[in-house]
Short mmCIF file of C-alpha atoms in Angstrom, two decimals:
data_model
loop_
_atom_site.label_atom_id
_atom_site.label_comp_id
_atom_site.label_asym_id
_atom_site.label_seq_id
_atom_site.Cartn_x
_atom_site.Cartn_y
_atom_site.Cartn_z
CA UNK A 2 10.11 -13.79 6.37
CA UNK A 3 8.85 -10.46 5.08
CA UNK A 4 6.77 -8.54 7.61
CA UNK A 5 5.00 -5.23 7.17
CA UNK A 6 3.21 -3.69 10.14
CA UNK A 7 1.10 -0.56 9.84
CA UNK A 8 0.09 1.70 12.69
CA UNK A 9 -1.30 5.14 13.36
CA UNK A 10 -4.85 4.76 12.16
CA UNK A 11 -7.84 6.07 14.04
CA UNK A 12 -10.83 8.36 14.02
CA UNK A 13 -10.37 11.91 12.79
CA UNK A 14 -12.68 14.77 11.82
CA UNK A 15 -12.96 16.05 8.28
CA UNK A 16 -10.20 18.52 7.55
CA UNK A 17 -7.94 16.89 10.10
CA UNK A 18 -4.60 15.12 9.75
CA UNK A 19 -3.22 11.71 10.53
CA UNK A 20 0.14 10.02 10.05
CA UNK A 21 0.42 6.32 9.30
CA UNK A 22 3.60 4.34 9.79
CA UNK A 23 4.77 1.07 8.29
CA UNK A 24 7.69 -0.84 9.78
CA UNK A 25 9.29 -3.46 7.57
CA UNK A 26 11.50 -6.47 8.22
CA UNK A 27 12.80 -9.55 6.44
CA UNK A 28 14.09 -7.87 3.30
CA UNK A 29 16.38 -5.11 2.10
CA UNK A 30 14.11 -2.16 2.83
CA UNK A 31 16.43 0.50 1.46
CA UNK A 32 16.37 -1.14 -1.98
CA UNK A 33 12.60 -1.53 -2.08
CA UNK A 34 9.90 0.57 -3.64
CA UNK A 35 7.11 0.94 -1.12
CA UNK A 36 3.47 1.66 -1.75
CA UNK A 37 0.24 2.46 0.06
CA UNK A 38 -2.99 0.86 -1.13
CA UNK A 39 -6.33 1.55 0.54
CA UNK A 40 -9.65 -0.21 0.71
CA UNK A 41 -12.83 1.58 1.76
CA UNK A 42 -15.15 -0.57 3.88
CA UNK A 43 -16.86 -3.15 1.68
CA UNK A 44 -15.23 -1.84 -1.48
CA UNK A 45 -12.28 -2.61 -3.74
CA UNK A 46 -8.59 -1.79 -3.72
CA UNK A 47 -7.32 1.67 -4.59
CA UNK A 48 -3.71 2.66 -5.12
CA UNK A 49 -2.70 5.67 -3.02
CA UNK A 50 0.93 6.26 -3.89
CA UNK A 51 4.51 5.06 -3.76
CA UNK A 52 8.01 6.05 -2.79
CA UNK A 53 10.89 4.69 -4.78
CA UNK A 54 14.16 3.55 -3.30
CA UNK A 55 16.83 6.18 -2.90
CA UNK A 56 18.96 4.44 -5.49
CA UNK A 57 16.07 4.95 -7.92
CA UNK A 58 15.74 8.59 -6.93
CA UNK A 59 13.55 8.33 -3.85
CA UNK A 60 10.75 10.11 -5.67
CA UNK A 61 7.07 9.82 -4.93
CA UNK A 62 3.96 9.33 -7.05
CA UNK A 63 0.35 9.80 -5.96
CA UNK A 64 -3.12 8.94 -7.12
CA UNK A 65 -5.16 11.90 -8.27
CA UNK A 66 -7.65 11.84 -5.34
CA UNK A 67 -4.88 12.31 -2.77
CA UNK A 68 -2.32 14.39 -4.65
CA UNK A 69 -1.52 17.58 -2.78
CA UNK A 70 -3.03 16.28 0.48
CA UNK A 71 -1.01 13.14 1.20
CA UNK A 72 2.77 12.83 1.49
CA UNK A 73 4.76 9.62 1.54
CA UNK A 74 8.22 9.52 3.11
CA UNK A 75 10.67 6.89 4.27
CA UNK A 76 13.39 6.43 6.87
CA UNK A 77 15.71 3.70 5.66
CA UNK A 78 17.70 3.77 8.91
CA UNK A 79 14.59 2.53 10.73
CA UNK A 80 13.10 0.47 7.91
CA UNK A 81 9.99 2.62 7.98
CA UNK A 82 7.61 4.31 5.57
CA UNK A 83 5.12 7.01 6.45
CA UNK A 84 1.90 8.41 5.04
CA UNK A 85 1.08 11.92 6.15
CA UNK A 86 -2.57 12.62 5.43
CA UNK A 87 -3.84 16.18 5.59
CA UNK A 88 -7.18 17.82 4.78
CA UNK A 89 -8.89 14.49 5.27
CA UNK A 90 -12.27 13.87 3.68
CA UNK A 91 -14.95 11.31 4.52
CA UNK A 92 -14.08 9.49 1.30
CA UNK A 93 -10.60 8.83 2.69
CA UNK A 94 -12.13 6.40 5.18
CA UNK A 95 -10.46 3.08 4.43
CA UNK A 96 -8.13 0.34 5.55
CA UNK A 97 -4.66 1.45 4.48
CA UNK A 98 -2.20 -1.24 3.46
CA UNK A 99 1.55 -0.92 3.24
CA UNK A 100 3.01 -3.01 0.43
CA UNK A 101 6.27 -3.73 -1.32
CA UNK A 102 6.28 -2.91 -5.00
CA UNK A 103 8.40 -4.89 -7.44
CA UNK A 104 8.11 -4.34 -11.18
CA UNK A 105 4.72 -2.66 -10.75
CA UNK A 106 3.18 -5.47 -8.70
CA UNK A 107 2.66 -5.89 -4.97
CA UNK A 108 4.33 -8.95 -3.53
CA UNK A 109 3.92 -8.39 0.20
CA UNK A 110 1.19 -6.69 2.19
CA UNK A 111 0.71 -5.65 5.78
CA UNK A 112 -2.51 -6.27 7.66
CA UNK A 113 -3.63 -2.67 7.29
CA UNK A 114 -4.43 0.32 9.49
CA UNK A 115 -7.98 1.65 9.63
CA UNK A 116 -8.59 5.34 9.09
CA UNK A 117 -12.07 6.69 9.77
CA UNK A 118 -12.90 10.26 8.83
CA UNK A 119 -16.14 11.62 10.18
CA UNK A 120 -17.87 14.92 9.87
CA UNK B 22 -8.20 7.13 -16.93
CA UNK B 23 -7.60 3.46 -17.56
CA UNK B 24 -10.34 1.08 -16.46
CA UNK B 25 -10.29 -2.64 -15.72
CA UNK B 26 -13.66 -4.38 -15.77
CA UNK B 27 -14.38 -7.52 -13.75
CA UNK B 28 -17.68 -9.33 -13.20
CA UNK B 29 -18.95 -8.63 -9.66
CA UNK B 30 -19.47 -12.29 -8.91
CA UNK B 31 -18.71 -15.78 -10.13
CA UNK B 32 -20.13 -18.99 -8.68
CA UNK B 33 -18.76 -22.47 -9.10
CA UNK B 34 -19.31 -25.92 -7.61
CA UNK B 35 -16.48 -27.61 -5.74
CA UNK B 36 -14.18 -29.55 -8.04
CA UNK B 37 -15.15 -27.51 -11.08
CA UNK B 38 -13.24 -24.78 -12.87
CA UNK B 39 -13.72 -21.09 -12.14
CA UNK B 40 -12.82 -18.42 -14.66
CA UNK B 41 -12.62 -14.77 -13.65
CA UNK B 42 -12.18 -12.23 -16.41
CA UNK B 43 -10.58 -8.80 -16.46
CA UNK B 44 -11.17 -6.55 -19.42
CA UNK B 45 -9.32 -3.45 -20.45
CA UNK B 46 -8.35 -1.45 -23.52
CA UNK B 47 -5.12 -2.76 -25.04
CA UNK B 48 -4.66 -5.06 -22.04
CA UNK B 49 -2.63 -7.27 -24.36
CA UNK B 50 0.21 -4.79 -24.09
CA UNK B 51 0.16 -4.70 -20.29
CA UNK B 52 1.29 -7.11 -17.60
CA UNK B 53 -1.65 -8.34 -15.54
CA UNK B 54 -1.36 -9.33 -11.90
CA UNK B 55 -4.02 -11.08 -9.80
CA UNK B 56 -4.66 -10.94 -6.05
CA UNK B 57 -6.80 -13.09 -3.80
CA UNK B 58 -8.38 -11.51 -0.73
CA UNK B 59 -10.15 -13.68 1.79
CA UNK B 60 -12.49 -12.06 4.36
CA UNK B 61 -10.59 -10.15 7.01
CA UNK B 62 -7.23 -10.73 5.35
CA UNK B 63 -4.81 -8.69 3.28
CA UNK B 64 -4.62 -9.36 -0.45
CA UNK B 65 -2.28 -12.09 -1.65
CA UNK B 66 -0.55 -12.10 -5.02
CA UNK B 67 -1.53 -15.30 -6.85
CA UNK B 68 -0.53 -14.56 -10.47
CA UNK B 69 1.97 -12.05 -11.86
CA UNK B 70 3.07 -11.19 -15.39
CA UNK B 71 -0.16 -12.61 -16.78
CA UNK B 72 0.58 -16.25 -15.99
CA UNK B 73 3.41 -16.70 -13.48
CA UNK B 74 2.74 -18.08 -10.01
CA UNK B 75 4.60 -16.94 -6.89
CA UNK B 76 6.13 -19.71 -4.84
CA UNK B 77 3.55 -21.36 -2.62
CA UNK B 78 0.59 -20.72 -4.91
CA UNK B 79 -0.98 -24.00 -6.06
CA UNK B 80 -0.75 -24.94 -9.72
CA UNK B 81 -4.54 -24.95 -9.76
CA UNK B 82 -4.25 -21.19 -10.22
CA UNK B 83 -3.35 -20.08 -13.71
CA UNK B 84 -3.56 -16.94 -15.78
CA UNK B 85 -3.97 -16.19 -19.45
CA UNK B 86 -4.66 -13.30 -21.75
CA UNK B 87 -6.33 -13.00 -25.13
CA UNK B 88 -7.41 -9.92 -26.99
CA UNK B 89 -8.87 -7.38 -24.57
CA UNK B 90 -9.34 -9.85 -21.72
CA UNK B 91 -7.16 -11.46 -19.08
CA UNK B 92 -8.47 -14.52 -17.27
CA UNK B 93 -7.70 -16.06 -13.92
CA UNK B 94 -8.53 -19.76 -13.97
CA UNK B 95 -8.89 -21.82 -10.82
CA UNK B 96 -9.08 -25.54 -11.48
CA UNK B 97 -10.58 -28.10 -9.11
CA UNK B 98 -12.04 -25.34 -6.97
CA UNK B 99 -12.03 -25.88 -3.22
CA UNK B 100 -14.09 -24.23 -0.50
CA UNK B 101 -10.95 -22.42 0.63
CA UNK B 102 -10.74 -20.60 -2.71
CA UNK B 103 -13.81 -18.56 -1.84
CA UNK B 104 -12.56 -14.98 -1.84
CA UNK B 105 -12.50 -11.70 -3.70
CA UNK B 106 -10.15 -11.59 -6.66
CA UNK B 107 -8.65 -8.43 -8.14
CA UNK B 108 -6.73 -7.88 -11.35
CA UNK B 109 -4.16 -5.08 -11.57
CA UNK B 110 -2.06 -3.43 -14.25
CA UNK B 111 0.26 -0.49 -14.59
CA UNK B 112 -0.75 2.17 -17.10
CA UNK B 113 1.54 4.95 -18.30
CA UNK B 114 -1.18 7.58 -17.69
CA UNK B 115 -3.14 6.24 -14.71
CA UNK B 116 -0.24 4.47 -12.98
CA UNK B 117 -1.51 1.55 -10.87
CA UNK B 118 -5.03 0.39 -11.72
CA UNK B 119 -7.07 -2.29 -9.94
CA UNK B 120 -10.16 -3.94 -11.29
CA UNK B 121 -13.31 -3.63 -9.25
CA UNK B 122 -12.97 -7.15 -7.88
CA UNK B 123 -14.88 -10.39 -8.33
CA UNK B 124 -16.43 -12.32 -5.49
CA UNK B 125 -15.93 -16.04 -6.03
CA UNK B 126 -18.58 -18.15 -4.36
CA UNK B 127 -18.08 -21.88 -4.00
CA UNK B 128 -21.52 -23.48 -4.05
#
């Protein structure tokens, strides 16, 4: 059974930093593309970014609102993905989901980690 | 940037058919995926590649596409189908794009 568990969320001031983690199990993590999707309270889904598998280059892509502030990384030895968030803004407040990405769709989702940015 | 347009809400009586639309420029050339999100839960993929169902998704859920619109159809709607539904595509410029979501209310 595929499991994705996010952690690291919390309350942070504007301009601050936070690092989210996602631990995966039940599938071949090293071969998977992994993605972060966020959902502001009461609003819709927003793609944040992805990291490809090392065999596919291990490169990252980001949505425009977070590019230059957020960094996605992975540790295949621990089946983990990370989201380093810097220069946080109030509009970054959201539930952050870790997902698997296969052929540009998202088959498996974690339960999310809540990030609240206050001024 | 690429935009997907969904109606904010759709209402349907139990046992009837619900149709949720997703409009976008040249959507006919893109693969459309649909997610169901019940309150307090993570999204769940219910349709991929326009019309395919993941294992475990009831056959009551189907997808189609015509012209500039993709449609998620839920037949014989049940109370448990009440949820938010999102369409999603990949665009060569915008990368991953989600529609704004449609709240399905079962009357």
